[in-house]
Structures are given as structure tokens and as C-alpha cells.
CSV table of C-alpha atoms and ligand atoms in Angstrom, one decimal:
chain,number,residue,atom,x,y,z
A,2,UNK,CA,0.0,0.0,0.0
A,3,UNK,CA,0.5,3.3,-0.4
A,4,UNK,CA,1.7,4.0,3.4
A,5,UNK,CA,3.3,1.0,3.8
A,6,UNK,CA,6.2,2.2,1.0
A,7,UNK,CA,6.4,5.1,3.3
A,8,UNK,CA,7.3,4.3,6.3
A,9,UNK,CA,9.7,1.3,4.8
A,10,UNK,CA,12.2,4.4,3.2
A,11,UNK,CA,14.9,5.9,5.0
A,12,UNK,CA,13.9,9.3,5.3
A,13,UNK,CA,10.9,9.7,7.8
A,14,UNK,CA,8.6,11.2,4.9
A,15,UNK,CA,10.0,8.6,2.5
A,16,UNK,CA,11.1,10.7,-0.6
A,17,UNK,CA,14.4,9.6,-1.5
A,18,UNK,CA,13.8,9.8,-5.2
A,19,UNK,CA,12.3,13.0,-6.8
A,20,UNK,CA,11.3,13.8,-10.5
A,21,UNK,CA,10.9,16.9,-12.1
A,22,UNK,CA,9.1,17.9,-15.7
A,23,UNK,CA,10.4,20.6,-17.0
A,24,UNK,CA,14.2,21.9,-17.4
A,25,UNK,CA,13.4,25.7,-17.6
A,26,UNK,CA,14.5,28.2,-15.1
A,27,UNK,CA,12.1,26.9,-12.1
A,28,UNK,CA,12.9,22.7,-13.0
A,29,UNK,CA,16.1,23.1,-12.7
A,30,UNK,CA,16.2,25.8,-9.8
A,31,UNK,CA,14.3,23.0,-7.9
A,32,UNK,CA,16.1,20.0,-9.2
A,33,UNK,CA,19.2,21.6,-7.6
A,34,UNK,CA,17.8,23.0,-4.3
A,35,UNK,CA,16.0,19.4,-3.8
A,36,UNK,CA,19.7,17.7,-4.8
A,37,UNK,CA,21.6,20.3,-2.4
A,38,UNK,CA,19.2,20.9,0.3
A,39,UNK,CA,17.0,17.9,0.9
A,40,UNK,CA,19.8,15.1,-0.4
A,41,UNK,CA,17.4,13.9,-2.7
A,42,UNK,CA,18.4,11.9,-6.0
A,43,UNK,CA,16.6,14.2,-8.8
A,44,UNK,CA,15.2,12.9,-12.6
A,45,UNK,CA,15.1,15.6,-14.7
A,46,UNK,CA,12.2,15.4,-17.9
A,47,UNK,CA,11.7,17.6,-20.7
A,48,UNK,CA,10.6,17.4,-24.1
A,49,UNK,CA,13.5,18.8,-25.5
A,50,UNK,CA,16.9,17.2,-24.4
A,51,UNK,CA,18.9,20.6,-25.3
A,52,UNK,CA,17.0,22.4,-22.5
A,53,UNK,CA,18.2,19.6,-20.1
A,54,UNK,CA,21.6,19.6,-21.0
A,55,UNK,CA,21.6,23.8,-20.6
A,56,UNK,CA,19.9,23.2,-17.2
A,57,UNK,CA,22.6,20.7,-16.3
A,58,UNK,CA,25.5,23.5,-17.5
A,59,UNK,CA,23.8,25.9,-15.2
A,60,UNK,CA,23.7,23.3,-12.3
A,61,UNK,CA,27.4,23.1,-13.1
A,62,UNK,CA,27.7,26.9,-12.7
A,63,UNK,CA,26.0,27.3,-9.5
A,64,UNK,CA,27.5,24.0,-7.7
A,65,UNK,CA,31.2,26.2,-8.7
A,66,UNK,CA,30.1,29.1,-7.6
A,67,UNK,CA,29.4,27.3,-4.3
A,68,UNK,CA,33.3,26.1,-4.5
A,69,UNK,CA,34.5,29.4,-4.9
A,70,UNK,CA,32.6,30.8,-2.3
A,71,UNK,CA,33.9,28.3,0.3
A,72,UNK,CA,30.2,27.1,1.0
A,73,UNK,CA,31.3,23.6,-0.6
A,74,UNK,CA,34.3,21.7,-0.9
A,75,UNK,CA,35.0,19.6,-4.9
A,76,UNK,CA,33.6,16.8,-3.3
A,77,UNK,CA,30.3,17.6,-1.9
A,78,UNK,CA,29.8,19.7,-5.4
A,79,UNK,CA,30.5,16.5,-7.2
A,80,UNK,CA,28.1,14.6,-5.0
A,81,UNK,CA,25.4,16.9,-5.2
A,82,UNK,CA,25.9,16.9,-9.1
A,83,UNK,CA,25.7,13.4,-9.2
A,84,UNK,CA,22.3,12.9,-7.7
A,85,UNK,CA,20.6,15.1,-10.7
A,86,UNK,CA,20.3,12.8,-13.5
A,87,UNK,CA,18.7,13.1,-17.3
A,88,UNK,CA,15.5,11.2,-18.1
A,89,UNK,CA,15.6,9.7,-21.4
A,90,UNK,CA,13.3,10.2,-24.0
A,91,UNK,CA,10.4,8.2,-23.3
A,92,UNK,CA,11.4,7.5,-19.5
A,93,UNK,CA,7.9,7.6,-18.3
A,94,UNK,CA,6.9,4.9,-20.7
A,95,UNK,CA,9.7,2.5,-20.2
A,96,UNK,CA,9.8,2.4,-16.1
A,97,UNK,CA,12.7,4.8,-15.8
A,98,UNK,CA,10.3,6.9,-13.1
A,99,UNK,CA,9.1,3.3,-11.6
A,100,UNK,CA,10.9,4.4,-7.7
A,101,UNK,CA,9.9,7.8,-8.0
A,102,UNK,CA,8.4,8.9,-4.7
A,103,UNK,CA,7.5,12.6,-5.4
A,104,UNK,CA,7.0,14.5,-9.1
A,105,UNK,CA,6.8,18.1,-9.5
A,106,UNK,CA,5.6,19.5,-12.5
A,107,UNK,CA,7.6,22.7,-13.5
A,108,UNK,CA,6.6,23.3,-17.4
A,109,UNK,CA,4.9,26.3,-18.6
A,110,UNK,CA,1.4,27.9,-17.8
A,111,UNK,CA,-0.6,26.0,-20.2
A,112,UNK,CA,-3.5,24.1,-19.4
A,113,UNK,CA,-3.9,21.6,-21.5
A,114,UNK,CA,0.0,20.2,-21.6
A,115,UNK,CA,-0.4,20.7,-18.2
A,116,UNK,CA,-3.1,18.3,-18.1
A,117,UNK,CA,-1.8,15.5,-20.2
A,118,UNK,CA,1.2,15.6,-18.3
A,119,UNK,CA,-0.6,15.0,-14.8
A,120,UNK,CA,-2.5,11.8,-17.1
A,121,UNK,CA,0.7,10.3,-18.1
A,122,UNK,CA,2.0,11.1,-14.5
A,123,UNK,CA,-1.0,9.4,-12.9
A,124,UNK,CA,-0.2,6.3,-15.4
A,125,UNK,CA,3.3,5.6,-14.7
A,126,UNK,CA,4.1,6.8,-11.7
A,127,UNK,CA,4.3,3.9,-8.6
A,128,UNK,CA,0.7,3.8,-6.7
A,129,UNK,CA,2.4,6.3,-4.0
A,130,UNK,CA,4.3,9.0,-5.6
A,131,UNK,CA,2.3,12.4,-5.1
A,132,UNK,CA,1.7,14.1,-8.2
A,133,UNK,CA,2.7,18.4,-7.1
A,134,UNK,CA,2.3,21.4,-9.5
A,135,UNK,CA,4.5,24.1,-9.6
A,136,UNK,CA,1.5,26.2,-11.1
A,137,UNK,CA,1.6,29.6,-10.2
A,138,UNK,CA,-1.8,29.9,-11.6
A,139,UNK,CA,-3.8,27.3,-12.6
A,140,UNK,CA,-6.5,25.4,-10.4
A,141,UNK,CA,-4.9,22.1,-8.7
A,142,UNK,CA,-8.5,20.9,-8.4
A,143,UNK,CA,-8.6,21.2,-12.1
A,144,UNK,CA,-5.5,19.6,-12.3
A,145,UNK,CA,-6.3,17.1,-9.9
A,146,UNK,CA,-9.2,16.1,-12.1
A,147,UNK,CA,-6.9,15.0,-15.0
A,148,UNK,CA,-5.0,12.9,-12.8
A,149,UNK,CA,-6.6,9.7,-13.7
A,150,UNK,CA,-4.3,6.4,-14.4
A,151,UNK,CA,-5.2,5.7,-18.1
A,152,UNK,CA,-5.0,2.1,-18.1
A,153,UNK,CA,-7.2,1.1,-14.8
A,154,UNK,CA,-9.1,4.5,-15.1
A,155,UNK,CA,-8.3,5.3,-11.8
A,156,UNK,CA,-8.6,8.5,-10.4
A,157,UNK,CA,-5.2,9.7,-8.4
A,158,UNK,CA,-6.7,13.5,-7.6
A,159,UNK,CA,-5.8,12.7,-3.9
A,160,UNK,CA,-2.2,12.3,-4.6
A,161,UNK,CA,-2.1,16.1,-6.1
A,162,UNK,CA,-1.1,19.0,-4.5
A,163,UNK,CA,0.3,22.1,-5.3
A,164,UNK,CA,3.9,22.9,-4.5
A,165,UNK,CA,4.6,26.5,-5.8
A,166,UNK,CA,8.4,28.0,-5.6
A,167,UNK,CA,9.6,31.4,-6.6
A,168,UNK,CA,12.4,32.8,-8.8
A,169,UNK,CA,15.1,32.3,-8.2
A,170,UNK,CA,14.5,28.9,-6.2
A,171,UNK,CA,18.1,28.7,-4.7
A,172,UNK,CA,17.5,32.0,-2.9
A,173,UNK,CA,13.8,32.9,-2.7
A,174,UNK,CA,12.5,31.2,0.7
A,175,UNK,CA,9.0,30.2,0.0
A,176,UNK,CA,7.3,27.4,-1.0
A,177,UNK,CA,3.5,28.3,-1.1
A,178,UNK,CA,1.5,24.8,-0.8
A,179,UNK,CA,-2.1,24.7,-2.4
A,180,UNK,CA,-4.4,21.6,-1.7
A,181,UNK,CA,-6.9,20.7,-4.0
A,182,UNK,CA,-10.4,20.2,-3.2
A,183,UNK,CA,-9.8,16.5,-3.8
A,184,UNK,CA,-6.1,16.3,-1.9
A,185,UNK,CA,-5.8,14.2,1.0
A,186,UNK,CA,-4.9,15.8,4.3
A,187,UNK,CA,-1.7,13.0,4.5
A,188,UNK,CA,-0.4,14.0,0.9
A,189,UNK,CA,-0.6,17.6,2.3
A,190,UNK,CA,1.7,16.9,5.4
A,191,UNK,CA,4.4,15.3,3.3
A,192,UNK,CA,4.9,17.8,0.8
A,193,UNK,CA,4.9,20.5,3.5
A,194,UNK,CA,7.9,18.5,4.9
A,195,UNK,CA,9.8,17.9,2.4
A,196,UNK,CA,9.5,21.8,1.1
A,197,UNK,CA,10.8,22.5,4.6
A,198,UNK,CA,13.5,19.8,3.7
A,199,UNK,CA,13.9,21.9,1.1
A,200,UNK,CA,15.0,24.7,3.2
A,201,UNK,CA,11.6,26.8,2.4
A,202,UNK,CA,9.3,28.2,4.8
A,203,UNK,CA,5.4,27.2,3.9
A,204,UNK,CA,2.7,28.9,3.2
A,205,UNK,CA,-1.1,27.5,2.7
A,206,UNK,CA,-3.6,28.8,0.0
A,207,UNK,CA,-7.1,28.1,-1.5
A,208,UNK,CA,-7.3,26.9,-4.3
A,209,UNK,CA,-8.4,30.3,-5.9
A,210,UNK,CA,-7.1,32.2,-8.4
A,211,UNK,CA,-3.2,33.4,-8.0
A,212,UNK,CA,-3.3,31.9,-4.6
A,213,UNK,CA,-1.6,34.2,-2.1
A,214,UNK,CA,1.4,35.3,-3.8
A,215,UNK,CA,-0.2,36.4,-7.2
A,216,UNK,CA,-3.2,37.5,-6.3
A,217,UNK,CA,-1.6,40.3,-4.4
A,218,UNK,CA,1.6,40.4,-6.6
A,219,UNK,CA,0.0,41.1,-10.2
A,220,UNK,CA,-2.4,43.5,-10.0
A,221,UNK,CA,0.7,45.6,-8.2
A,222,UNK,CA,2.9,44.8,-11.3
A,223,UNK,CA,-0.4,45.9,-13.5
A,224,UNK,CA,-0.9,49.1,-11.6
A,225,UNK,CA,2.7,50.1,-12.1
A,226,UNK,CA,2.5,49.4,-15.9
A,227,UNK,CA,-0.8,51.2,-16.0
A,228,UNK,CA,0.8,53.8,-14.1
A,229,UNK,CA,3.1,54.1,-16.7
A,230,UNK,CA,0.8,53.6,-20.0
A,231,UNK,CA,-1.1,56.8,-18.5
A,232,UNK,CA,1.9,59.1,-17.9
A,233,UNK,CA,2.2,59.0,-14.1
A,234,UNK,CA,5.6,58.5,-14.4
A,235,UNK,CA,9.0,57.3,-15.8
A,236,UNK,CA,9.8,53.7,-15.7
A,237,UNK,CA,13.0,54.8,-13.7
A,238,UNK,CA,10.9,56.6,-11.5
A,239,UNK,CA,8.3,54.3,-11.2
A,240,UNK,CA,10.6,51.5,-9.8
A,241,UNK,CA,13.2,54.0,-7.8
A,242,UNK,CA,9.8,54.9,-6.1
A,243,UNK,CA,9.2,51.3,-4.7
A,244,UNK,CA,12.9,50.3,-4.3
A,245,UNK,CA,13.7,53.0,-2.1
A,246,UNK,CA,10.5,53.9,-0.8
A,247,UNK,CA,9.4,50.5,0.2
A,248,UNK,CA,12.2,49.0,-0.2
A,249,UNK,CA,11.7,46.4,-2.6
A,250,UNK,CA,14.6,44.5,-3.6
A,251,UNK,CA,13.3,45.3,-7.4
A,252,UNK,CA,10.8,47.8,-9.1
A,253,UNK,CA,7.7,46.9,-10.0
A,254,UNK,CA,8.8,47.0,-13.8
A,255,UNK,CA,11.9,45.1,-13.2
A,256,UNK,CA,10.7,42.2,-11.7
A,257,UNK,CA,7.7,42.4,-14.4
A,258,UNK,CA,10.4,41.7,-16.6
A,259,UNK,CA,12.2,39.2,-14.7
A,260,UNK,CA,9.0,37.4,-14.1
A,261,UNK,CA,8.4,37.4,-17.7
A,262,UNK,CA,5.9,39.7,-19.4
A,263,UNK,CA,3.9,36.7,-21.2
A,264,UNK,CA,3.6,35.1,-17.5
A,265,UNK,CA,2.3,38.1,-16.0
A,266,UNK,CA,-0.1,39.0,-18.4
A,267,UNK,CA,-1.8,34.9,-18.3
A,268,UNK,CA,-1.6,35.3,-14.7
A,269,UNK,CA,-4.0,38.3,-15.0
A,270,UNK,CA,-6.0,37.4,-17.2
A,271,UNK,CA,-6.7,34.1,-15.2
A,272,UNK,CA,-7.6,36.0,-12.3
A,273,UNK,CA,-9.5,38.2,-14.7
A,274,UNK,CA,-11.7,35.1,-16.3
A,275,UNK,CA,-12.0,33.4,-13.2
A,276,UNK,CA,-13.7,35.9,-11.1
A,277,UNK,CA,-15.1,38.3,-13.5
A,278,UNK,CA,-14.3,41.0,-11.8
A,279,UNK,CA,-12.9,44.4,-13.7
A,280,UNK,CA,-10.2,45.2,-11.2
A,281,UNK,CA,-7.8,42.3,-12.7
A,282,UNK,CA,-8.1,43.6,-16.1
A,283,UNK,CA,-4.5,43.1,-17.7
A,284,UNK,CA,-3.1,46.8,-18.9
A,285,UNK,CA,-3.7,47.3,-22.2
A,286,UNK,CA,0.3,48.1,-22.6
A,287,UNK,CA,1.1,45.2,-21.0
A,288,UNK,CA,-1.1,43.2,-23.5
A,289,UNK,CA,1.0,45.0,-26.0
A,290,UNK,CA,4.3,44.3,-25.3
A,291,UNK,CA,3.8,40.8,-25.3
A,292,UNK,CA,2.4,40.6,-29.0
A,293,UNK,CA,5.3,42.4,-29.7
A,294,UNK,CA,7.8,39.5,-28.3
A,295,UNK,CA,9.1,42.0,-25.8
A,296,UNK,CA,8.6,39.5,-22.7
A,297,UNK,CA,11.4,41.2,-20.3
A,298,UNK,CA,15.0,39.4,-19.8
A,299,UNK,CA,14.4,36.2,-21.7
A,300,UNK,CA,14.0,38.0,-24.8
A,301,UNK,CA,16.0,40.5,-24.4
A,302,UNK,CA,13.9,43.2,-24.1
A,303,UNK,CA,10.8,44.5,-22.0
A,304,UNK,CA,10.8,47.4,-20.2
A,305,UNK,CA,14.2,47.4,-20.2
A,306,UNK,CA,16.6,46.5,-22.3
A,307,UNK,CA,19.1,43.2,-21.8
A,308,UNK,CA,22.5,42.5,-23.2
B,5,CAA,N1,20.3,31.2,-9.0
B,5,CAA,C1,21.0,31.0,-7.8
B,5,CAA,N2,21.4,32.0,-7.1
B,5,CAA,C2,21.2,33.3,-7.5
B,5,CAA,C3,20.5,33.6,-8.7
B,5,CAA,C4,20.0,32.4,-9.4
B,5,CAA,N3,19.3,32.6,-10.6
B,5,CAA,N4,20.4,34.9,-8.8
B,5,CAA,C5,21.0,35.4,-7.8
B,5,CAA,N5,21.5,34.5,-6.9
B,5,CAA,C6,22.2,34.6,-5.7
B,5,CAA,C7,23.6,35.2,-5.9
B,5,CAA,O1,24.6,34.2,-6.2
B,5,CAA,C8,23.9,35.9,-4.5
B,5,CAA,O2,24.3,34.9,-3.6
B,5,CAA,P1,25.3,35.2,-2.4
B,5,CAA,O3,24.6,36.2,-1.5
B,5,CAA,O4,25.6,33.9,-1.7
B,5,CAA,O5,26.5,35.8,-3.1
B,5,CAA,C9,22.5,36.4,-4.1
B,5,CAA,O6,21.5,35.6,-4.8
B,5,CAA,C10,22.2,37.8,-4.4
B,5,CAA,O7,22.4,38.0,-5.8
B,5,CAA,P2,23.0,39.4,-6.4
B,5,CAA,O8,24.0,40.0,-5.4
B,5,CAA,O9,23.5,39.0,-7.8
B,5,CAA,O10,21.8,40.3,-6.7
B,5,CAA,P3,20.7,41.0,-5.7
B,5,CAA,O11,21.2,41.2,-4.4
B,5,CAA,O12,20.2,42.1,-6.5
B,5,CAA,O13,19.6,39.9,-5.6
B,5,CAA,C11,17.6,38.9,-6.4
B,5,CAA,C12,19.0,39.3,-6.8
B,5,CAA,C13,17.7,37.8,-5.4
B,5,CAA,C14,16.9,38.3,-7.7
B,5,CAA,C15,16.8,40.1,-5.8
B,5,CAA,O14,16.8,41.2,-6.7
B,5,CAA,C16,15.4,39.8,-5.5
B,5,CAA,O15,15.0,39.2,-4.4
B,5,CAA,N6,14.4,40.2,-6.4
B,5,CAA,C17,13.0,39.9,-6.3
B,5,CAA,C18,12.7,38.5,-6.7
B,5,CAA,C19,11.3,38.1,-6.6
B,5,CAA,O16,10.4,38.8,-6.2
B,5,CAA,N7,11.0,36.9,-7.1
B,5,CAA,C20,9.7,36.4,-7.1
B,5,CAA,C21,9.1,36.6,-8.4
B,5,CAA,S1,7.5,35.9,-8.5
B,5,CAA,C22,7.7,34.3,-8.8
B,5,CAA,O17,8.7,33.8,-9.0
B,5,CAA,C23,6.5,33.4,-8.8
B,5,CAA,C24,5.4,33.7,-9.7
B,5,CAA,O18,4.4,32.9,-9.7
B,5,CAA,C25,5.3,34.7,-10.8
């Protein structure tokens, strides 16, 4: 049963063995904080192997930067390293994730490929493993809903929770933990540990739209970029305003574009669709910017330019 695997592992929560889907900045930010942190061994998935292998360089470049700060000696950075592993192609398919104890989904704010990923999830993944989202947006009871084992039609919603981290993971001290309407309470209590094996402090949300952190995050980000679109301000003056004033570590522009202009403007306009009301609507600049492929850093440019 699914206890009974539990309480037979080493660690008292039993997670020795995580998976993560999704290579981009927050996979691999968690693959290396559940490696370093919580000891874990770590199977990295994505659809495109080049992204692993980048996420794998970058691993490489923070473990070093560890060595040359003194916070780690060669051989603890080689250890660490070690525990993070590639999935192959079709892993999921051929047993590859068959001891995984704990999954977290990390790819990008879509519903749908979120959804067929929790399906094949809730197919191949041992009878225990609990199923967490990284969604920083999307309903887990939705989620949870697609969770169902496609070749005994079982349902696995219990097992999902979500399990939300902020950027950068390897510094930013949260976890913020969302049960689904369908999550049970135990599934709940382990993945609260092990984010506080992790390192993170917990918070607990609804299952509403934005949760905590975005609810209150995005419709600040959208005020400042309305309060630019109608002339308040400079951008410069904008952000000086909040960094010195409130001392933020970052303007609200700034870390609009570190977030990622296309993520902030989906996150609005889910809270804007899912509760109807006017006060989420996404700036109309904002809306802009990202038609025009200026989505912050990533690309380059938002608004601020990168080199
Ligand atoms: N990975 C690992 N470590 C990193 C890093 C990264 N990507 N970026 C910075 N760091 C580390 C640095 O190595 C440095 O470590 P040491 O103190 O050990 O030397 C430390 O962080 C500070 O970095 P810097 O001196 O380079 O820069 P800084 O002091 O300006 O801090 C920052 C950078 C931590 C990003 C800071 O500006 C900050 O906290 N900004 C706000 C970030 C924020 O709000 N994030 C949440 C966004 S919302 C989200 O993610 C969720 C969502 O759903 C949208």
C-alpha cells in the first residue's frame, strides 16, 4: 500500500527519489535545491533534451560558484551533481520513473499540456508518488481532475497538491502549498515537509485564483505598468519609487520583466476570467508588449533593455 512504501524508506517522509518535468529556469532551480538541500536523488524530464543539458550547464555553474565561495568543498559539489540525472526520451513509458516517490511538474502555464502531463503522471508513476504542481496559476482541483491512471481508469486527484516556488529557487525562501479540493490531508503533510526539507518556509492557499502570492503580486505589477501607460511617471521613477520607498529588492517594472511579461499577463488574465471581476483587467500596454515579443529578460527586451 501506499503508506506501507512510506514508512519502509529511509527518510521519515519517505522521498528519497524526486522527478521533475520541466528543465526551464524553475525545474532546474528546484532540481538543484532538492539535490543540495533535501539530499534527494533528482530525474530531470523535458521534451527537448537541449534544454536539459543547458539546465545541467547551469547546475554546473552554480554548484562552482558554491566552490569558490567556500560554502562547498569539490567533493560535496560532485556529490550533489551526481544525484541530478537526465531522463531519457520516453522514461515515463519505459519504467525509468518506476521508484519515483515525489514528481513536481515545472513546465509552462498551459493548461492543457499541463493536463496531459498529470494523465501520463498518474499512469506511470508507482501507486504512491504524489503528483505536485508548480503552477503559479492554474487550479490544482482542475489539475487534480486529470489525474486519472489511463489504463485502470483510476482516479489519483488525492495524490495532487500544489507545490509553488519562486524565482530564483536557490535564494527565494517560500514554498507556497495549495491543496486541491480533492487532496488528502496526509499528501498535504508530506509535501509540506519535504518543502521544509527543502530549506523553504510554507505557506497554505485556497485553491483560488493566484493563490496568495499572485493575487496580491499582479495586480501591483499591472498598476505600475498602468501607471506608466497613463503618464504618471518614468519607468525609472516608477521602480526608484518602490525600491527606495518601500524598499523592494526590485521595481515593479523590473521584476515584471524578470518574471516574464507573457507570464504576467496569463496570470492576469486568469484571475481576470476566473472571477469576473474588472479590477484584474490586464493593462492594455502590457497586453501590447507581449504581442510584440518584448517579454522582459528572456527575450532581451521588455521594459528594459538586456544584453
Ligand atoms: N540562482 C541562484 N542564485 C542566485 C540567482 C540564481 N538565478 N540569482 C542570484 N543568486 C544569488 C547570488 O549568487 C547571490 O548569492 P550570495 O549572497 O551567496 O553571493 C544572491 O543571490 C544575491 O544576488 P546578487 O547579489 O547578484 O543580486 P541581488 O542582491 O540584486 O539579488 C535577487 C537578486 C535575489 C533576484 C533580488 O533582486 C530579489 O530578491 N528580487 C525579487 C525577486 C522576486 O520577487 N522573485 C519572485 C518573483 S514571482 C515568482 O517567481 C512566482 C510567480 O508565480 C510569478
Amino acid at each position: 500500500s501506499p503508506a506501507c512504501k512510506r514508512s519502509l524508506s529511509t527518510d521519515a517522509d519517505g522521498i528519497d527519489k524526486v522527478a521533475v518535468i520541466g528543465a526551464g529556469q524553475m525545474g532546474i532551480g528546484i532540481s538543484y535545491v532538492a539535490a543540495k538541500t533535501a539530499g534527494v536523488d533528482v530525474l530531470i524530464s523535458d521534451r527537448s533534451a537541449q534544454q536539459i543539458t543547458k539546465g545541467l550547464q547551469f547546475v554546473d555553474t552554480l554548484l562552482g560558484k558554491e566552490v569558490k565561495k567556500g560554502k562547498m568543498n569539490n567533493e560535496e559539489a560532485n556529490r550533489v551533481r551526481s544525484r541530478i540525472k537526465a531522463a531519457s526520451e520516453n522514461g515515463l513509458q519505459d519504467g525509468e520513473f518506476a521508484e519515483v516517490d515525489l514528481v513536481v511538474e515545472a513546465v509552462s502555464e498551459n493548461l492543457a499540456v499541463k493536463q496531459t502531463i498529470f494523465s501520463q503522471l498518474a499512469t506511470h508513476l508507482p501507486p504512491h508518488a504524489i503528483l505536485a504542481s508548480n503552477t503559479s496559476s492554474i487550479s490544482l482541483s482542475t489539475l487534480a481532475a486529470s489525474a486519472i491512471d489511463q489504463k485502470t481508469g483510476q482516479s489519483r486527484a488525492r495524490q495532487v497538491v500544489g507545490f509553488h516556488f519562486f524565482n530564483p529557487v536557490p535564494v527565494m525562501k517560500l514554498v507556497e502549498l495549495i491543496p486541491a479540493l480533492q487532496t488528502d490531508p496526509s499528501v498535504l503533510d508530506t509535501a509540506r515537509g519535504f518543502a521544509e526539507r527543502m530549506g523553504k518556509t510554507v505557506t497554505q492557499s485556497a485553491d483560488t485564483p493566484g493563490f496568495i502570492s499572485n493575487r496580491l503580486l499582479m495586480p501591483f505589477i499591472n498598476e505600475a505598468i498602468i501607471a506608466l501607460e497613463t503618464g504618471v511617471a518614468t519607468k525609472e521613477d516608477i521602480d526608484t519609487t518602490l525600491k527606495l520607498g518601500m524598499n523592494h529588492p526590485m521595481g515593479p517594472l523590473t521584476l515584471a520583466d524578470f518574471i516574464g511579461l507573457d507570464t504576467c499577463l496569463s496570470i492576469m488574465e486568469v484571475l481576470m476570467r476566473e472571477t469576473g471581476d474588472s479590477k484584474y483587467r490586464p493593462s492594455v500596454l502590457l497586453g501590447r508588449m507581449v504581442s510584440a515579443g518584448y517579454l522582459g529578460k528572456k527575450s532581451g527586451q521588455g521594459f528594459y533593455t538586456y544584453t
